Amino acid sequence: MVSSNSGLKSKSWQMANRIAIENGYPDRNMPRGHRTPAVASGRRQLNDSRIVFKVPFVSDEVGTAIRNCVRKASLDNMVRVVEVPPSNLRAWLVRNRLHDSVCRTRQCIVCPNEKEGDCMVAGVVHLIKCTVCNGEYIGETGRPLGERVEEHLGTLRRCDISEPLGEHRLRCHDGAMVEVALAILSRESEISARKTLEAL
């Protein structure tokens, strides 16, 4: 720690240690005002044998929630959560949808529920909800959303029990046809990020 006197040095160390612990780092109990050579030189400690759990950076709140789950499960001594930022500006631009497509599909099943052109958006986590019983299915796709939702509705119409919507129709509604509603939960171009968000 860089401070003008030993009292401030000690306070700075305590504050840095507290912040590190709150962010999921173990309490190293290092002497006040001293750093290990690994920390001083900016290198990672090589003796950390915890399993690295990489998650895409979504927000500070999501990162904190994941760390809290790891802590509550008493896995913080075995698992180290690492948030991975988007790889480049292009990923952010795709994620922020600066150049949306326009819907050209007659009787589009996605756009009446969402914004015009959302059926053409690729890389989303979506929610399909049964309007009869409020049963929910969360999925992700890297393809245009309209294509994937058409496939889901096809399995619902055919009552295909090898797929979630067909199985829901058969088991929960004795094969009677049901209506569903669609919502986009998240837009993410990276597949690992979509898989993580789908699982949450």
mmCIF file of C-alpha atoms in Angstrom:
data_model
loop_
_atom_site.group_PDB
_atom_site.id
_atom_site.type_symbol
_atom_site.label_atom_id
_atom_site.label_comp_id
_atom_site.label_asym_id
_atom_site.label_seq_id
_atom_site.Cartn_x
_atom_site.Cartn_y
_atom_site.Cartn_z
ATOM 1 C CA MET A 1 0.000 0.000 0.000
ATOM 2 C CA VAL A 2 1.217 3.502 -0.755
ATOM 3 C CA SER A 3 0.417 5.866 2.142
ATOM 4 C CA SER A 4 2.139 8.781 3.820
ATOM 5 C CA ASN A 5 2.433 7.232 7.295
ATOM 6 C CA SER A 6 2.160 3.865 9.008
ATOM 7 C CA GLY A 7 -1.330 4.577 10.419
ATOM 8 C CA LEU A 8 -2.716 5.342 6.972
ATOM 9 C CA LYS A 9 -0.836 2.364 5.551
ATOM 10 C CA SER A 10 -2.536 0.072 8.052
ATOM 11 C CA LYS A 11 -5.974 1.572 7.317
ATOM 12 C CA SER A 12 -5.400 1.277 3.558
ATOM 13 C CA TRP A 13 -4.406 -2.363 3.932
ATOM 14 C CA GLN A 14 -7.486 -3.148 6.032
ATOM 15 C CA MET A 15 -9.746 -1.468 3.466
ATOM 16 C CA ALA A 16 -8.114 -3.284 0.535
ATOM 17 C CA ASN A 17 -8.309 -6.609 2.387
ATOM 18 C CA ARG A 18 -12.010 -6.060 3.212
ATOM 19 C CA ILE A 19 -12.812 -5.163 -0.422
ATOM 20 C CA ALA A 20 -10.918 -8.231 -1.672
ATOM 21 C CA ILE A 21 -12.840 -10.514 0.716
ATOM 22 C CA GLU A 22 -16.184 -8.950 -0.337
ATOM 23 C CA ASN A 23 -15.273 -9.670 -3.965
ATOM 24 C CA GLY A 24 -14.620 -13.339 -3.355
ATOM 25 C CA TYR A 25 -10.861 -13.356 -2.745
ATOM 26 C CA PRO A 26 -9.588 -15.346 0.239
ATOM 27 C CA ASP A 27 -8.269 -13.580 3.328
ATOM 28 C CA ARG A 28 -4.506 -13.900 2.935
ATOM 29 C CA ASN A 29 -3.737 -12.437 6.409
ATOM 30 C CA MET A 30 -0.646 -10.706 5.057
ATOM 31 C CA PRO A 31 1.270 -8.433 7.415
ATOM 32 C CA ARG A 32 -0.043 -4.869 7.420
ATOM 33 C CA GLY A 33 1.621 -2.753 4.766
ATOM 34 C CA HIS A 34 3.600 -5.615 3.183
ATOM 35 C CA ARG A 35 2.966 -7.457 -0.054
ATOM 36 C CA THR A 36 4.173 -10.811 -1.217
ATOM 37 C CA PRO A 37 6.519 -10.718 -4.214
ATOM 38 C CA ALA A 38 3.812 -12.235 -6.440
ATOM 39 C CA VAL A 39 1.361 -9.447 -5.627
ATOM 40 C CA ALA A 40 4.030 -6.720 -5.790
ATOM 41 C CA SER A 41 5.157 -7.771 -9.254
ATOM 42 C CA GLY A 42 1.590 -8.070 -10.555
ATOM 43 C CA ARG A 43 1.784 -11.840 -11.186
ATOM 44 C CA ARG A 44 -0.928 -14.223 -10.072
ATOM 45 C CA GLN A 45 -0.157 -16.533 -7.200
ATOM 46 C CA LEU A 46 0.831 -19.916 -8.568
ATOM 47 C CA ASN A 47 -0.189 -21.928 -5.489
ATOM 48 C CA ASP A 48 -3.930 -21.161 -5.860
ATOM 49 C CA SER A 49 -5.281 -24.636 -6.551
ATOM 50 C CA ARG A 50 -8.954 -23.628 -6.729
ATOM 51 C CA ILE A 51 -10.951 -24.537 -9.820
ATOM 52 C CA VAL A 52 -11.469 -21.547 -12.110
ATOM 53 C CA PHE A 53 -15.145 -20.955 -12.950
ATOM 54 C CA LYS A 54 -15.257 -18.529 -15.894
ATOM 55 C CA VAL A 55 -18.483 -16.601 -16.378
ATOM 56 C CA PRO A 56 -19.189 -13.837 -18.867
ATOM 57 C CA PHE A 57 -19.345 -10.366 -17.353
ATOM 58 C CA VAL A 58 -22.977 -9.293 -17.347
ATOM 59 C CA SER A 59 -23.065 -6.749 -14.529
ATOM 60 C CA ASP A 60 -21.558 -6.208 -11.092
ATOM 61 C CA GLU A 61 -24.806 -7.420 -9.506
ATOM 62 C CA VAL A 62 -24.750 -10.724 -11.428
ATOM 63 C CA GLY A 63 -21.067 -11.284 -10.564
ATOM 64 C CA THR A 64 -21.758 -10.627 -6.879
ATOM 65 C CA ALA A 65 -24.778 -12.957 -6.960
ATOM 66 C CA ILE A 66 -22.674 -15.767 -8.467
ATOM 67 C CA ARG A 67 -19.939 -15.266 -5.856
ATOM 68 C CA ASN A 68 -22.560 -15.288 -3.086
ATOM 69 C CA CYS A 69 -23.959 -18.584 -4.427
ATOM 70 C CA VAL A 70 -20.465 -20.097 -4.412
ATOM 71 C CA ARG A 71 -19.960 -18.848 -0.837
ATOM 72 C CA LYS A 72 -23.371 -20.143 0.357
ATOM 73 C CA ALA A 73 -22.559 -23.557 -1.120
ATOM 74 C CA SER A 74 -19.271 -23.517 0.858
ATOM 75 C CA LEU A 75 -17.293 -23.840 -2.364
ATOM 76 C CA ASP A 76 -15.235 -20.646 -2.054
ATOM 77 C CA ASN A 77 -12.181 -22.654 -0.946
ATOM 78 C CA MET A 78 -12.460 -24.856 -4.056
ATOM 79 C CA VAL A 79 -13.840 -22.536 -6.756
ATOM 80 C CA ARG A 80 -12.568 -19.161 -7.978
ATOM 81 C CA VAL A 81 -15.069 -17.110 -10.012
ATOM 82 C CA VAL A 82 -13.494 -15.198 -12.907
ATOM 83 C CA GLU A 83 -15.617 -12.767 -14.933
ATOM 84 C CA VAL A 84 -14.646 -12.614 -18.601
ATOM 85 C CA PRO A 85 -15.399 -9.335 -20.413
ATOM 86 C CA PRO A 86 -16.589 -9.244 -24.021
ATOM 87 C CA SER A 87 -13.646 -9.727 -26.334
ATOM 88 C CA ASN A 88 -13.827 -6.464 -28.268
ATOM 89 C CA LEU A 89 -15.853 -3.437 -29.316
ATOM 90 C CA ARG A 90 -17.578 -5.464 -32.027
ATOM 91 C CA ALA A 91 -19.048 -7.771 -29.364
ATOM 92 C CA TRP A 92 -20.457 -4.741 -27.520
ATOM 93 C CA LEU A 93 -21.910 -3.290 -30.719
ATOM 94 C CA VAL A 94 -23.622 -6.570 -31.598
ATOM 95 C CA ARG A 95 -24.903 -6.856 -28.053
ATOM 96 C CA ASN A 96 -26.313 -3.318 -28.071
ATOM 97 C CA ARG A 97 -28.224 -3.876 -31.329
ATOM 98 C CA LEU A 98 -27.192 -0.681 -33.088
ATOM 99 C CA HIS A 99 -28.302 -2.017 -36.477
ATOM 100 C CA ASP A 100 -31.561 -3.947 -36.077
ATOM 101 C CA SER A 101 -33.209 -5.822 -38.934
ATOM 102 C CA VAL A 102 -36.734 -5.150 -40.140
ATOM 103 C CA CYS A 103 -39.300 -7.948 -39.986
ATOM 104 C CA ARG A 104 -40.444 -9.141 -43.409
ATOM 105 C CA THR A 105 -42.309 -12.245 -42.223
ATOM 106 C CA ARG A 106 -46.078 -12.427 -42.731
ATOM 107 C CA GLN A 107 -47.920 -13.329 -39.516
ATOM 108 C CA CYS A 108 -44.670 -13.179 -37.553
ATOM 109 C CA ILE A 109 -44.932 -14.938 -34.216
ATOM 110 C CA VAL A 110 -42.122 -13.010 -32.525
ATOM 111 C CA CYS A 111 -42.608 -9.352 -33.482
ATOM 112 C CA PRO A 112 -46.187 -8.855 -32.195
ATOM 113 C CA ASN A 113 -44.886 -9.645 -28.677
ATOM 114 C CA GLU A 114 -41.523 -7.883 -28.994
ATOM 115 C CA LYS A 115 -40.110 -4.968 -31.004
ATOM 116 C CA GLU A 116 -40.381 -4.942 -34.790
ATOM 117 C CA GLY A 117 -37.490 -6.941 -36.259
ATOM 118 C CA ASP A 118 -36.730 -9.018 -33.152
ATOM 119 C CA CYS A 119 -37.477 -12.195 -35.115
ATOM 120 C CA MET A 120 -34.281 -11.534 -37.082
ATOM 121 C CA VAL A 121 -32.093 -11.050 -33.992
ATOM 122 C CA ALA A 122 -29.524 -13.812 -33.473
ATOM 123 C CA GLY A 123 -27.888 -14.605 -30.159
ATOM 124 C CA VAL A 124 -30.669 -14.416 -27.582
ATOM 125 C CA VAL A 125 -31.889 -16.115 -24.436
ATOM 126 C CA HIS A 126 -35.678 -16.422 -24.695
ATOM 127 C CA LEU A 127 -38.638 -17.392 -22.527
ATOM 128 C CA ILE A 128 -41.634 -19.321 -23.855
ATOM 129 C CA LYS A 129 -44.537 -19.310 -21.404
ATOM 130 C CA CYS A 130 -47.694 -21.428 -21.495
ATOM 131 C CA THR A 131 -50.689 -19.056 -21.302
ATOM 132 C CA VAL A 132 -52.857 -21.772 -19.708
ATOM 133 C CA CYS A 133 -50.727 -22.912 -16.737
ATOM 134 C CA ASN A 134 -47.841 -20.374 -16.778
ATOM 135 C CA GLY A 135 -45.296 -23.163 -17.295
ATOM 136 C CA GLU A 136 -42.004 -21.714 -18.541
ATOM 137 C CA TYR A 137 -39.273 -22.857 -20.904
ATOM 138 C CA ILE A 138 -36.014 -20.894 -21.175
ATOM 139 C CA GLY A 139 -33.793 -21.490 -24.186
ATOM 140 C CA GLU A 140 -30.996 -19.865 -26.167
ATOM 141 C CA THR A 141 -30.125 -19.653 -29.824
ATOM 142 C CA GLY A 142 -27.372 -18.245 -31.977
ATOM 143 C CA ARG A 143 -29.635 -18.348 -35.028
ATOM 144 C CA PRO A 144 -32.397 -15.844 -35.841
ATOM 145 C CA LEU A 145 -34.985 -16.063 -33.068
ATOM 146 C CA GLY A 146 -37.910 -16.482 -35.475
ATOM 147 C CA GLU A 147 -36.362 -19.673 -36.906
ATOM 148 C CA ARG A 148 -35.860 -21.227 -33.481
ATOM 149 C CA VAL A 149 -39.324 -20.292 -32.214
ATOM 150 C CA GLU A 150 -40.896 -21.815 -35.369
ATOM 151 C CA GLU A 151 -39.105 -25.081 -34.508
ATOM 152 C CA HIS A 152 -40.414 -24.916 -30.920
ATOM 153 C CA LEU A 153 -43.975 -24.311 -32.120
ATOM 154 C CA GLY A 154 -43.651 -27.205 -34.571
ATOM 155 C CA THR A 155 -42.795 -29.584 -31.717
ATOM 156 C CA LEU A 156 -45.738 -28.158 -29.750
ATOM 157 C CA ARG A 157 -48.155 -28.733 -32.682
ATOM 158 C CA ARG A 158 -46.841 -32.279 -33.277
ATOM 159 C CA CYS A 159 -46.888 -33.023 -29.529
ATOM 160 C CA ASP A 160 -43.293 -34.259 -29.901
ATOM 161 C CA ILE A 161 -42.412 -35.607 -26.447
ATOM 162 C CA SER A 162 -38.688 -35.590 -27.219
ATOM 163 C CA GLU A 163 -38.821 -31.763 -27.041
ATOM 164 C CA PRO A 164 -39.813 -29.607 -24.024
ATOM 165 C CA LEU A 165 -42.940 -27.935 -25.465
ATOM 166 C CA GLY A 166 -44.366 -31.146 -26.915
ATOM 167 C CA GLU A 167 -43.718 -32.947 -23.636
ATOM 168 C CA HIS A 168 -45.400 -30.087 -21.712
ATOM 169 C CA ARG A 169 -48.501 -30.269 -23.927
ATOM 170 C CA LEU A 170 -48.829 -34.022 -23.431
ATOM 171 C CA ARG A 171 -48.002 -34.283 -19.716
ATOM 172 C CA CYS A 172 -49.593 -31.082 -18.389
ATOM 173 C CA HIS A 173 -52.587 -30.675 -20.742
ATOM 174 C CA ASP A 174 -53.335 -34.272 -21.839
ATOM 175 C CA GLY A 175 -52.414 -33.399 -25.434
ATOM 176 C CA ALA A 176 -54.812 -30.438 -25.720
ATOM 177 C CA MET A 177 -53.411 -27.583 -27.808
ATOM 178 C CA VAL A 178 -52.213 -24.591 -25.783
ATOM 179 C CA GLU A 179 -51.149 -21.051 -26.627
ATOM 180 C CA VAL A 180 -47.730 -19.729 -25.659
ATOM 181 C CA ALA A 181 -46.237 -16.263 -25.196
ATOM 182 C CA LEU A 182 -42.668 -15.268 -26.009
ATOM 183 C CA ALA A 183 -40.244 -12.857 -24.345
ATOM 184 C CA ILE A 184 -36.581 -12.070 -24.985
ATOM 185 C CA LEU A 185 -34.657 -12.242 -21.712
ATOM 186 C CA SER A 186 -31.192 -11.304 -22.939
ATOM 187 C CA ARG A 187 -29.182 -10.590 -26.074
ATOM 188 C CA GLU A 188 -25.684 -12.072 -26.152
ATOM 189 C CA SER A 189 -23.445 -12.866 -29.114
ATOM 190 C CA GLU A 190 -21.081 -15.209 -27.205
ATOM 191 C CA ILE A 191 -22.384 -18.786 -26.892
ATOM 192 C CA SER A 192 -20.739 -19.385 -23.499
ATOM 193 C CA ALA A 193 -22.460 -16.278 -22.140
ATOM 194 C CA ARG A 194 -25.837 -17.415 -23.516
ATOM 195 C CA LYS A 195 -25.417 -20.879 -22.002
ATOM 196 C CA THR A 196 -24.584 -19.324 -18.625
ATOM 197 C CA LEU A 197 -27.548 -16.935 -18.743
ATOM 198 C CA GLU A 198 -29.864 -19.762 -19.828
ATOM 199 C CA ALA A 199 -28.758 -21.812 -16.810
ATOM 200 C CA LEU A 200 -29.342 -18.951 -14.376
#
